[in-house]
Amino acid sequence: MADCPHTIGVEFGTRIIEVSGQKIKLQIWDTAGQERFRAVTRSYYRGAAGALMVYDITRRSTYNHLSSWLTDARNLTNPNTVIILIGNKADLEAQRDVTYEEAKQFAEENGVGENVEDAFLEAAKKIYQNIQDGSLDLNAAESGVQHKPSAPQGGRLTSEPQPQREGCGC
């Protein structure tokens, strides 16, 4: 991992999880939290059903920026967007610079969760609950939830070679 570059701008990943028998597609946009990319990353909040506010427990500066990132997330998403606080690098306890207690207090005061182990599942459960109780309209583009057919419908599939990516693949 030491040879892999840090996120610059935005990285994207997708994961399919199952909650209460429903498959939910989570798209993860890693904006790296860098202030110099703030104007660019604001556009990625649009249409989000959930946001994970991640700070590095070994770097207080990442924790200190949480309030402004949380303000952006709340101002730039719909009111039903699930926001969860995650303390990253918990395996580096000896280098901890942000106490668990202060992060927990921030989470409680701001109504965001803090358990990194359950973060993805918790976000998916809350999004699913918003769908079930009708507070999230699946047909609205701003809901952040997209349904796609399980099999291609019409059109043709082609097998053109994809360009090879360089780098460490992190």
Tab-separated table of C-alpha atoms in Angstrom:
chain	number	residue	atom	x	y	z
A	1	MET	CA	0.000	0.000	0.000
A	2	ALA	CA	2.893	2.384	0.619
A	3	ASP	CA	3.596	2.414	-3.119
A	4	CYS	CA	0.000	3.369	-4.009
A	5	PRO	CA	-0.730	7.059	-4.529
A	6	HIS	CA	-3.288	8.788	-2.337
A	7	THR	CA	-6.666	9.690	-3.776
A	8	ILE	CA	-6.453	12.843	-5.875
A	9	GLY	CA	-9.787	14.328	-6.873
A	10	VAL	CA	-12.324	11.493	-6.765
A	11	GLU	CA	-12.219	7.696	-6.850
A	12	PHE	CA	-15.326	5.578	-7.411
A	13	GLY	CA	-16.357	2.093	-6.332
A	14	THR	CA	-19.545	0.024	-6.319
A	15	ARG	CA	-20.775	-2.684	-3.981
A	16	ILE	CA	-24.008	-4.697	-4.058
A	17	ILE	CA	-25.305	-5.666	-0.625
A	18	GLU	CA	-28.471	-7.361	0.552
A	19	VAL	CA	-30.692	-5.849	3.234
A	20	SER	CA	-33.926	-7.547	4.279
A	21	GLY	CA	-33.905	-9.611	1.089
A	22	GLN	CA	-33.494	-6.546	-1.143
A	23	LYS	CA	-30.331	-6.016	-3.176
A	24	ILE	CA	-29.047	-2.464	-2.910
A	25	LYS	CA	-26.286	-0.977	-5.031
A	26	LEU	CA	-23.951	1.311	-3.100
A	27	GLN	CA	-21.785	3.626	-5.150
A	28	ILE	CA	-18.873	4.953	-3.129
A	29	TRP	CA	-17.320	8.251	-4.216
A	30	ASP	CA	-14.036	8.876	-2.387
A	31	THR	CA	-13.474	12.625	-2.519
A	32	ALA	CA	-10.372	12.433	-0.288
A	33	GLY	CA	-11.547	15.397	1.783
A	34	GLN	CA	-8.916	17.672	0.309
A	35	GLU	CA	-9.825	21.350	0.534
A	36	ARG	CA	-8.291	22.104	-2.866
A	37	PHE	CA	-10.878	19.798	-4.510
A	38	ARG	CA	-13.823	21.090	-2.498
A	39	ALA	CA	-15.511	22.932	-5.384
A	40	VAL	CA	-15.267	19.831	-7.572
A	41	THR	CA	-16.421	17.366	-4.919
A	42	ARG	CA	-19.534	19.382	-4.023
A	43	SER	CA	-21.124	18.213	-7.271
A	44	TYR	CA	-20.840	14.576	-6.119
A	45	TYR	CA	-23.336	15.126	-3.290
A	46	ARG	CA	-26.132	15.658	-5.820
A	47	GLY	CA	-28.439	12.641	-5.830
A	48	ALA	CA	-26.742	10.917	-2.888
A	49	ALA	CA	-28.876	8.673	-0.675
A	50	GLY	CA	-26.071	8.467	1.888
A	51	ALA	CA	-22.747	10.063	2.790
A	52	LEU	CA	-19.867	8.598	4.789
A	53	MET	CA	-17.847	11.287	6.561
A	54	VAL	CA	-14.455	9.614	7.100
A	55	TYR	CA	-11.650	11.025	9.226
A	56	ASP	CA	-8.224	9.560	10.011
A	57	ILE	CA	-7.919	8.858	13.762
A	58	THR	CA	-4.160	9.524	13.497
A	59	ARG	CA	-4.520	12.986	11.856
A	60	ARG	CA	-6.441	15.573	13.850
A	61	SER	CA	-6.596	17.892	10.832
A	62	THR	CA	-8.974	15.456	9.093
A	63	TYR	CA	-11.230	15.465	12.159
A	64	ASN	CA	-11.099	19.261	12.434
A	65	HIS	CA	-12.581	19.627	8.924
A	66	LEU	CA	-15.604	17.406	9.658
A	67	SER	CA	-17.945	20.253	10.611
A	68	SER	CA	-17.519	22.046	7.292
A	69	TRP	CA	-17.831	18.815	5.286
A	70	LEU	CA	-20.949	17.894	7.259
A	71	THR	CA	-22.413	21.331	6.528
A	72	ASP	CA	-21.777	20.788	2.805
A	73	ALA	CA	-23.327	17.322	2.917
A	74	ARG	CA	-26.452	18.598	4.641
A	75	ASN	CA	-26.782	21.672	2.408
A	76	LEU	CA	-26.168	19.864	-0.873
A	77	THR	CA	-28.232	16.685	-0.395
A	78	ASN	CA	-31.915	16.009	0.176
A	79	PRO	CA	-33.206	15.986	3.785
A	80	ASN	CA	-33.471	12.170	3.865
A	81	THR	CA	-29.807	11.564	3.045
A	82	VAL	CA	-28.216	9.233	5.589
A	83	ILE	CA	-24.905	10.593	6.924
A	84	ILE	CA	-22.539	8.427	8.960
A	85	LEU	CA	-19.273	9.365	10.694
A	86	ILE	CA	-16.405	6.884	10.350
A	87	GLY	CA	-13.090	6.875	12.187
A	88	ASN	CA	-10.584	5.288	9.790
A	89	LYS	CA	-7.291	3.511	10.603
A	90	ALA	CA	-8.555	2.078	13.893
A	91	ASP	CA	-5.743	-0.486	13.657
A	92	LEU	CA	-3.262	2.318	14.423
A	93	GLU	CA	-4.452	2.814	18.001
A	94	ALA	CA	-0.937	3.632	19.251
A	95	GLN	CA	-0.827	6.606	16.846
A	96	ARG	CA	-4.352	7.829	17.652
A	97	ASP	CA	-4.659	11.631	17.695
A	98	VAL	CA	-8.470	11.832	17.944
A	99	THR	CA	-10.052	10.089	20.929
A	100	TYR	CA	-12.973	7.745	20.455
A	101	GLU	CA	-14.902	9.715	23.077
A	102	GLU	CA	-14.629	13.063	21.277
A	103	ALA	CA	-15.615	11.495	17.951
A	104	LYS	CA	-18.558	9.767	19.619
A	105	GLN	CA	-19.649	13.087	21.131
A	106	PHE	CA	-19.396	14.784	17.696
A	107	ALA	CA	-21.471	11.963	16.199
A	108	GLU	CA	-24.145	12.234	18.898
A	109	GLU	CA	-24.329	16.042	18.720
A	110	ASN	CA	-24.675	15.945	14.934
A	111	GLY	CA	-26.891	12.862	14.563
A	112	VAL	CA	-24.384	10.748	12.629
A	113	GLY	CA	-23.199	7.192	13.397
A	114	GLU	CA	-19.619	6.251	14.235
A	115	ASN	CA	-19.067	2.491	13.851
A	116	VAL	CA	-16.663	1.768	10.990
A	117	GLU	CA	-17.373	-1.972	11.140
A	118	ASP	CA	-21.081	-1.511	10.519
A	119	ALA	CA	-20.974	1.647	8.405
A	120	PHE	CA	-21.933	0.215	5.012
A	121	LEU	CA	-24.621	-2.062	6.443
A	122	GLU	CA	-26.007	0.700	8.663
A	123	ALA	CA	-26.186	3.155	5.753
A	124	ALA	CA	-27.933	0.575	3.569
A	125	LYS	CA	-30.434	-0.268	6.337
A	126	LYS	CA	-31.301	3.406	6.847
A	127	ILE	CA	-31.682	3.989	3.106
A	128	TYR	CA	-33.870	0.864	2.855
A	129	GLN	CA	-35.989	2.090	5.792
A	130	ASN	CA	-36.431	5.466	4.051
A	131	ILE	CA	-37.649	3.559	0.991
A	132	GLN	CA	-40.033	1.409	3.052
A	133	ASP	CA	-41.606	4.289	4.978
A	134	GLY	CA	-42.032	6.340	1.802
A	135	SER	CA	-39.688	9.190	2.726
A	136	LEU	CA	-37.442	8.300	-0.228
A	137	ASP	CA	-39.148	8.336	-3.632
A	138	LEU	CA	-37.392	5.766	-5.815
A	139	ASN	CA	-38.749	7.387	-8.958
A	140	ALA	CA	-37.251	10.784	-8.136
A	141	ALA	CA	-33.852	11.372	-9.730
A	142	GLU	CA	-32.553	13.099	-6.599
A	143	SER	CA	-33.183	9.995	-4.439
A	144	GLY	CA	-29.785	8.572	-5.367
A	145	VAL	CA	-31.322	5.106	-5.811
A	146	GLN	CA	-31.291	3.618	-9.283
A	147	HIS	CA	-33.005	0.438	-10.423
A	148	LYS	CA	-31.448	-1.284	-13.379
A	149	PRO	CA	-32.738	-4.342	-15.238
A	150	SER	CA	-30.960	-7.558	-14.290
A	151	ALA	CA	-30.579	-8.574	-17.946
A	152	PRO	CA	-29.897	-6.406	-20.992
A	153	GLN	CA	-33.057	-5.393	-22.822
A	154	GLY	CA	-32.679	-4.759	-26.518
A	155	GLY	CA	-29.571	-3.404	-28.172
A	156	ARG	CA	-26.405	-5.364	-28.811
A	157	LEU	CA	-23.501	-6.242	-26.623
A	158	THR	CA	-20.067	-5.839	-28.137
A	159	SER	CA	-16.784	-7.236	-26.954
A	160	GLU	CA	-14.423	-4.457	-27.907
A	161	PRO	CA	-11.156	-4.591	-25.974
A	162	GLN	CA	-10.939	-2.168	-23.074
A	163	PRO	CA	-7.793	-0.047	-22.643
A	164	GLN	CA	-5.407	-1.318	-19.968
A	165	ARG	CA	-5.072	0.839	-16.855
A	166	GLU	CA	-1.690	1.524	-15.392
A	167	GLY	CA	-0.881	1.885	-11.711
A	168	CYS	CA	-1.069	-0.206	-8.605
A	169	GLY	CA	-4.843	-0.800	-8.788
A	170	CYS	CA	-5.505	0.441	-5.252
